[in-house]
């Protein structure tokens, strides 16, 4: 009798949970690569001085397929003091700041993601409002524009005022509120990019989160792009 043992291979996606990123995963020609799937419990700061292997005036690349995220409320990812920053993978955080002396590029496939990572539900200057004496309870969150309002039996019920600067926005999107559902969404995050050259062929998204049916919409986040000489 012949026995056959058929081995099945499993490919595991390993997520590294850390308190900070302290070294490049790979260095090639003055380019520091961040690779793999990394989740950081606090704010993230990536600079040549803090990353073993990185060089001042060099390049930082979030590699294709890599994901770097922070996951506490209103967490921040700061990338600075590099000449060039390429985001070919994913940066995910409430507040993403990228400052480079020369170029910032987000090529096709790259993603900066702050969807639903702003103020939590019912929080923020423009938070949605629950109005239980309306026939329909829709007073959504505001930010750069007012949230939608549809209080059929009391038209005076309106969303909160807009907030933040129209030219230099600096705040998060506000959270939604409960209507007939108990699961409204958080507002959108924010991103700030400054460089001599900024090229974006990938995706930046800072939308308010998706709410369940019957809850009230959350406010979108903000983008700021600045050129430096």
mmCIF file of C-alpha atoms in Angstrom:
data_model
loop_
_atom_site.group_PDB
_atom_site.id
_atom_site.type_symbol
_atom_site.label_atom_id
_atom_site.label_comp_id
_atom_site.label_asym_id
_atom_site.label_seq_id
_atom_site.Cartn_x
_atom_site.Cartn_y
_atom_site.Cartn_z
ATOM 1 C CA UNK A 1 0.000 0.000 0.000
ATOM 2 C CA UNK A 2 1.302 3.417 -0.916
ATOM 3 C CA UNK A 3 0.498 6.320 1.387
ATOM 4 C CA UNK A 4 0.469 9.822 0.049
ATOM 5 C CA UNK A 5 0.956 12.869 2.259
ATOM 6 C CA UNK A 6 -0.248 16.009 0.546
ATOM 7 C CA UNK A 7 1.033 19.141 2.210
ATOM 8 C CA UNK A 8 -1.069 22.293 1.977
ATOM 9 C CA UNK A 9 0.800 25.570 2.076
ATOM 10 C CA UNK A 10 -0.711 28.526 3.932
ATOM 11 C CA UNK A 11 0.443 32.055 3.241
ATOM 12 C CA UNK A 12 0.156 34.144 6.381
ATOM 13 C CA UNK A 13 -0.047 37.909 6.396
ATOM 14 C CA UNK A 14 1.863 38.902 9.502
ATOM 15 C CA UNK A 15 0.975 42.192 11.140
ATOM 16 C CA UNK A 16 3.702 43.649 13.334
ATOM 17 C CA UNK A 17 2.337 45.616 16.304
ATOM 18 C CA UNK A 18 4.857 48.078 17.733
ATOM 19 C CA UNK A 19 5.113 51.223 19.817
ATOM 20 C CA UNK A 20 7.266 52.905 17.129
ATOM 21 C CA UNK A 21 9.076 52.186 13.851
ATOM 22 C CA UNK A 22 12.826 52.378 14.537
ATOM 23 C CA UNK A 23 14.568 51.035 11.424
ATOM 24 C CA UNK A 24 14.304 50.609 7.672
ATOM 25 C CA UNK A 25 13.279 47.153 6.523
ATOM 26 C CA UNK A 26 15.634 47.473 3.578
ATOM 27 C CA UNK A 27 18.067 50.094 2.269
ATOM 28 C CA UNK A 28 19.035 50.499 -1.382
ATOM 29 C CA UNK A 29 20.893 53.452 -2.904
ATOM 30 C CA UNK A 30 20.028 55.888 -0.106
ATOM 31 C CA UNK A 31 16.404 54.739 -0.125
ATOM 32 C CA UNK A 32 14.871 53.510 3.121
ATOM 33 C CA UNK A 33 12.084 50.980 2.472
ATOM 34 C CA UNK A 34 9.233 50.357 4.893
ATOM 35 C CA UNK A 35 7.747 46.954 4.095
ATOM 36 C CA UNK A 36 5.140 44.530 5.423
ATOM 37 C CA UNK A 37 2.070 45.227 7.554
ATOM 38 C CA UNK A 38 2.773 47.364 10.615
ATOM 39 C CA UNK A 39 0.339 48.661 13.228
ATOM 40 C CA UNK A 40 1.561 51.195 15.783
ATOM 41 C CA UNK A 41 -0.248 51.766 19.067
ATOM 42 C CA UNK A 42 0.834 55.409 19.351
ATOM 43 C CA UNK A 43 1.737 58.265 17.043
ATOM 44 C CA UNK A 44 4.307 57.479 14.338
ATOM 45 C CA UNK A 45 7.323 59.672 13.512
ATOM 46 C CA UNK A 46 9.527 58.735 10.554
ATOM 47 C CA UNK A 47 12.712 60.808 10.154
ATOM 48 C CA UNK A 48 16.283 59.933 9.105
ATOM 49 C CA UNK A 49 17.430 60.567 12.684
ATOM 50 C CA UNK A 50 14.956 58.035 14.115
ATOM 51 C CA UNK A 51 15.214 55.284 11.492
ATOM 52 C CA UNK A 52 18.315 53.084 11.555
ATOM 53 C CA UNK A 53 19.660 52.867 8.018
ATOM 54 C CA UNK A 54 18.001 56.029 6.736
ATOM 55 C CA UNK A 55 20.082 58.911 5.438
ATOM 56 C CA UNK A 56 19.494 62.622 5.780
ATOM 57 C CA UNK A 57 18.656 63.978 2.356
ATOM 58 C CA UNK A 58 17.703 60.507 1.178
ATOM 59 C CA UNK A 59 14.427 58.885 0.178
ATOM 60 C CA UNK A 60 11.744 57.108 2.181
ATOM 61 C CA UNK A 61 9.542 54.650 0.322
ATOM 62 C CA UNK A 62 6.460 52.934 1.689
ATOM 63 C CA UNK A 63 6.821 49.841 -0.478
ATOM 64 C CA UNK A 64 4.107 48.524 -2.756
ATOM 65 C CA UNK A 65 1.900 46.178 -0.750
ATOM 66 C CA UNK A 66 3.141 47.584 2.576
ATOM 67 C CA UNK A 67 0.761 49.078 5.124
ATOM 68 C CA UNK A 68 1.678 51.352 8.015
ATOM 69 C CA UNK A 69 -1.139 52.363 10.319
ATOM 70 C CA UNK A 70 -1.692 53.916 13.742
ATOM 71 C CA UNK A 71 -4.831 52.952 15.568
ATOM 72 C CA UNK A 72 -5.639 55.061 18.610
ATOM 73 C CA UNK A 73 -8.136 57.934 18.443
ATOM 74 C CA UNK A 74 -6.895 60.899 16.376
ATOM 75 C CA UNK A 75 -3.466 59.296 15.926
ATOM 76 C CA UNK A 76 -0.795 61.016 13.849
ATOM 77 C CA UNK A 77 1.744 59.798 11.286
ATOM 78 C CA UNK A 78 4.527 62.332 10.631
ATOM 79 C CA UNK A 79 7.112 61.874 7.850
ATOM 80 C CA UNK A 80 9.716 64.631 7.558
ATOM 81 C CA UNK A 81 13.394 65.544 6.923
ATOM 82 C CA UNK A 82 13.676 63.381 3.782
ATOM 83 C CA UNK A 83 14.374 64.794 0.332
ATOM 84 C CA UNK A 84 11.837 62.472 -1.276
ATOM 85 C CA UNK A 85 8.905 60.437 -0.004
ATOM 86 C CA UNK A 86 7.170 57.809 -2.144
ATOM 87 C CA UNK A 87 3.977 56.189 -0.871
ATOM 88 C CA UNK A 88 3.590 53.111 -3.070
ATOM 89 C CA UNK A 89 1.773 51.207 -0.303
ATOM 90 C CA UNK A 90 -0.648 52.494 2.354
ATOM 91 C CA UNK A 91 -0.383 55.097 5.115
ATOM 92 C CA UNK A 92 -3.433 54.907 7.396
ATOM 93 C CA UNK A 93 -3.996 57.325 10.255
ATOM 94 C CA UNK A 94 -6.210 60.098 11.531
ATOM 95 C CA UNK A 95 -3.652 62.832 10.871
ATOM 96 C CA UNK A 96 -1.023 62.188 8.157
ATOM 97 C CA UNK A 97 1.714 64.796 7.694
ATOM 98 C CA UNK A 98 4.330 64.371 4.947
ATOM 99 C CA UNK A 99 6.978 67.075 4.466
ATOM 100 C CA UNK A 100 9.842 66.626 1.990
ATOM 101 C CA UNK A 101 12.423 69.069 0.660
ATOM 102 C CA UNK A 102 12.071 67.846 -2.929
ATOM 103 C CA UNK A 103 9.343 65.383 -4.011
ATOM 104 C CA UNK A 104 6.321 63.598 -2.588
ATOM 105 C CA UNK A 105 4.830 61.008 -4.914
ATOM 106 C CA UNK A 106 1.827 58.757 -4.451
ATOM 107 C CA UNK A 107 1.911 56.541 -7.555
ATOM 108 C CA UNK A 108 -0.952 54.398 -8.818
ATOM 109 C CA UNK A 109 -1.685 51.801 -6.128
ATOM 110 C CA UNK A 110 -0.539 54.105 -3.318
ATOM 111 C CA UNK A 111 -3.064 55.123 -0.674
ATOM 112 C CA UNK A 112 -3.287 57.643 2.162
ATOM 113 C CA UNK A 113 -6.357 56.595 4.127
ATOM 114 C CA UNK A 114 -8.136 58.530 6.864
ATOM 115 C CA UNK A 115 -11.714 57.449 6.149
ATOM 116 C CA UNK A 116 -13.792 57.577 9.327
ATOM 117 C CA UNK A 117 -10.727 58.424 11.455
ATOM 118 C CA UNK A 118 -11.716 61.922 12.571
ATOM 119 C CA UNK A 119 -13.859 62.878 15.548
ATOM 120 C CA UNK A 120 -15.833 59.953 16.948
ATOM 121 C CA UNK A 121 -19.605 59.687 16.669
ATOM 122 C CA UNK A 122 -21.486 62.639 18.221
ATOM 123 C CA UNK A 123 -18.148 64.473 18.780
ATOM 124 C CA UNK A 124 -16.534 67.490 17.128
ATOM 125 C CA UNK A 125 -17.525 71.139 16.546
ATOM 126 C CA UNK A 126 -19.995 70.223 13.804
ATOM 127 C CA UNK A 127 -21.284 66.914 15.179
ATOM 128 C CA UNK A 128 -24.596 65.569 13.951
ATOM 129 C CA UNK A 129 -27.604 66.072 16.185
ATOM 130 C CA UNK A 130 -30.269 63.607 17.257
ATOM 131 C CA UNK A 131 -33.723 65.199 17.110
ATOM 132 C CA UNK A 132 -36.336 62.796 18.357
ATOM 133 C CA UNK A 133 -39.388 65.003 17.813
ATOM 134 C CA UNK A 134 -38.827 65.167 14.052
ATOM 135 C CA UNK A 135 -40.726 62.902 11.700
ATOM 136 C CA UNK A 136 -37.385 62.197 10.036
ATOM 137 C CA UNK A 137 -34.342 62.736 12.198
ATOM 138 C CA UNK A 138 -31.749 63.807 9.699
ATOM 139 C CA UNK A 139 -29.413 66.535 10.905
ATOM 140 C CA UNK A 140 -25.996 65.483 9.689
ATOM 141 C CA UNK A 141 -22.539 66.676 10.719
ATOM 142 C CA UNK A 142 -20.955 69.855 9.335
ATOM 143 C CA UNK A 143 -17.351 70.780 8.529
ATOM 144 C CA UNK A 144 -16.419 72.964 5.528
ATOM 145 C CA UNK A 145 -20.088 72.871 4.595
ATOM 146 C CA UNK A 146 -23.227 72.386 6.627
ATOM 147 C CA UNK A 147 -24.595 68.913 7.190
ATOM 148 C CA UNK A 148 -27.933 67.996 5.666
ATOM 149 C CA UNK A 149 -31.066 68.723 7.678
ATOM 150 C CA UNK A 150 -34.550 67.346 7.149
ATOM 151 C CA UNK A 151 -36.708 67.937 10.184
ATOM 152 C CA UNK A 152 -40.094 67.894 8.512
ATOM 153 C CA UNK A 153 -42.174 69.317 11.336
ATOM 154 C CA UNK A 154 -39.650 71.963 12.456
ATOM 155 C CA UNK A 155 -37.677 73.612 9.602
ATOM 156 C CA UNK A 156 -35.841 75.786 12.141
ATOM 157 C CA UNK A 157 -33.869 72.727 13.218
ATOM 158 C CA UNK A 158 -30.641 72.984 11.210
ATOM 159 C CA UNK A 159 -27.180 71.478 11.316
ATOM 160 C CA UNK A 160 -24.354 73.114 13.235
ATOM 161 C CA UNK A 161 -22.298 75.921 11.745
ATOM 162 C CA UNK A 162 -19.277 75.232 9.567
ATOM 163 C CA UNK A 163 -15.876 75.420 11.239
ATOM 164 C CA UNK A 164 -12.204 75.698 10.324
ATOM 165 C CA UNK A 165 -10.350 77.743 7.728
ATOM 166 C CA UNK A 166 -11.392 77.674 4.070
ATOM 167 C CA UNK A 167 -7.811 78.297 2.903
ATOM 168 C CA UNK A 168 -5.693 76.495 5.524
ATOM 169 C CA UNK A 169 -7.945 73.778 6.983
ATOM 170 C CA UNK A 170 -6.568 72.092 10.084
ATOM 171 C CA UNK A 171 -9.325 70.137 11.820
ATOM 172 C CA UNK A 172 -10.937 66.713 11.630
ATOM 173 C CA UNK A 173 -14.375 65.921 10.314
ATOM 174 C CA UNK A 174 -17.095 65.690 12.979
ATOM 175 C CA UNK A 175 -18.962 62.535 13.889
ATOM 176 C CA UNK A 176 -22.545 61.726 13.059
ATOM 177 C CA UNK A 177 -25.325 61.085 15.562
ATOM 178 C CA UNK A 178 -27.972 58.480 16.231
ATOM 179 C CA UNK A 179 -31.285 58.501 14.426
ATOM 180 C CA UNK A 180 -33.168 55.250 14.664
ATOM 181 C CA UNK A 181 -29.844 53.406 14.588
ATOM 182 C CA UNK A 182 -27.283 53.295 17.390
ATOM 183 C CA UNK A 183 -24.220 53.183 15.113
ATOM 184 C CA UNK A 184 -23.415 56.542 13.520
ATOM 185 C CA UNK A 185 -20.031 57.025 11.872
ATOM 186 C CA UNK A 186 -16.911 58.975 12.792
ATOM 187 C CA UNK A 187 -15.789 61.986 10.768
ATOM 188 C CA UNK A 188 -12.969 62.032 8.253
ATOM 189 C CA UNK A 189 -9.288 62.388 9.056
ATOM 190 C CA UNK A 190 -6.847 64.941 7.652
ATOM 191 C CA UNK A 191 -3.713 64.983 5.510
ATOM 192 C CA UNK A 192 -1.013 67.644 5.079
ATOM 193 C CA UNK A 193 1.597 67.332 2.309
ATOM 194 C CA UNK A 194 4.357 69.889 1.655
ATOM 195 C CA UNK A 195 7.122 69.521 -0.957
ATOM 196 C CA UNK A 196 8.642 71.283 -3.968
ATOM 197 C CA UNK A 197 6.934 68.750 -6.239
ATOM 198 C CA UNK A 198 3.773 66.801 -5.371
ATOM 199 C CA UNK A 199 2.576 64.097 -7.767
ATOM 200 C CA UNK A 200 -0.544 62.073 -6.940
ATOM 201 C CA UNK A 201 -1.662 59.239 -9.192
ATOM 202 C CA UNK A 202 -2.837 57.087 -6.293
ATOM 203 C CA UNK A 203 -5.642 57.774 -3.820
ATOM 204 C CA UNK A 204 -6.076 60.081 -0.829
ATOM 205 C CA UNK A 205 -9.344 59.606 1.033
ATOM 206 C CA UNK A 206 -10.492 61.436 4.129
ATOM 207 C CA UNK A 207 -14.238 60.850 3.960
ATOM 208 C CA UNK A 208 -16.593 60.547 6.864
ATOM 209 C CA UNK A 209 -17.220 56.923 7.763
ATOM 210 C CA UNK A 210 -20.133 54.841 6.504
ATOM 211 C CA UNK A 211 -23.103 54.983 8.853
ATOM 212 C CA UNK A 212 -25.730 52.317 9.273
ATOM 213 C CA UNK A 213 -29.260 52.819 7.993
ATOM 214 C CA UNK A 214 -31.122 55.212 10.262
ATOM 215 C CA UNK A 215 -28.099 57.010 11.684
ATOM 216 C CA UNK A 216 -26.897 60.475 10.674
ATOM 217 C CA UNK A 217 -24.078 61.335 8.295
ATOM 218 C CA UNK A 218 -20.620 62.322 9.518
ATOM 219 C CA UNK A 219 -18.458 65.205 8.284
ATOM 220 C CA UNK A 220 -15.665 64.803 5.744
ATOM 221 C CA UNK A 221 -12.022 65.435 6.648
ATOM 222 C CA UNK A 222 -9.571 67.877 5.074
ATOM 223 C CA UNK A 223 -6.655 68.048 2.637
ATOM 224 C CA UNK A 224 -3.806 70.572 2.645
ATOM 225 C CA UNK A 225 -1.108 70.661 -0.030
ATOM 226 C CA UNK A 226 1.698 73.203 0.190
ATOM 227 C CA UNK A 227 4.589 73.983 -2.160
ATOM 228 C CA UNK A 228 7.949 75.011 -0.818
ATOM 229 C CA UNK A 229 10.806 76.637 -2.720
#
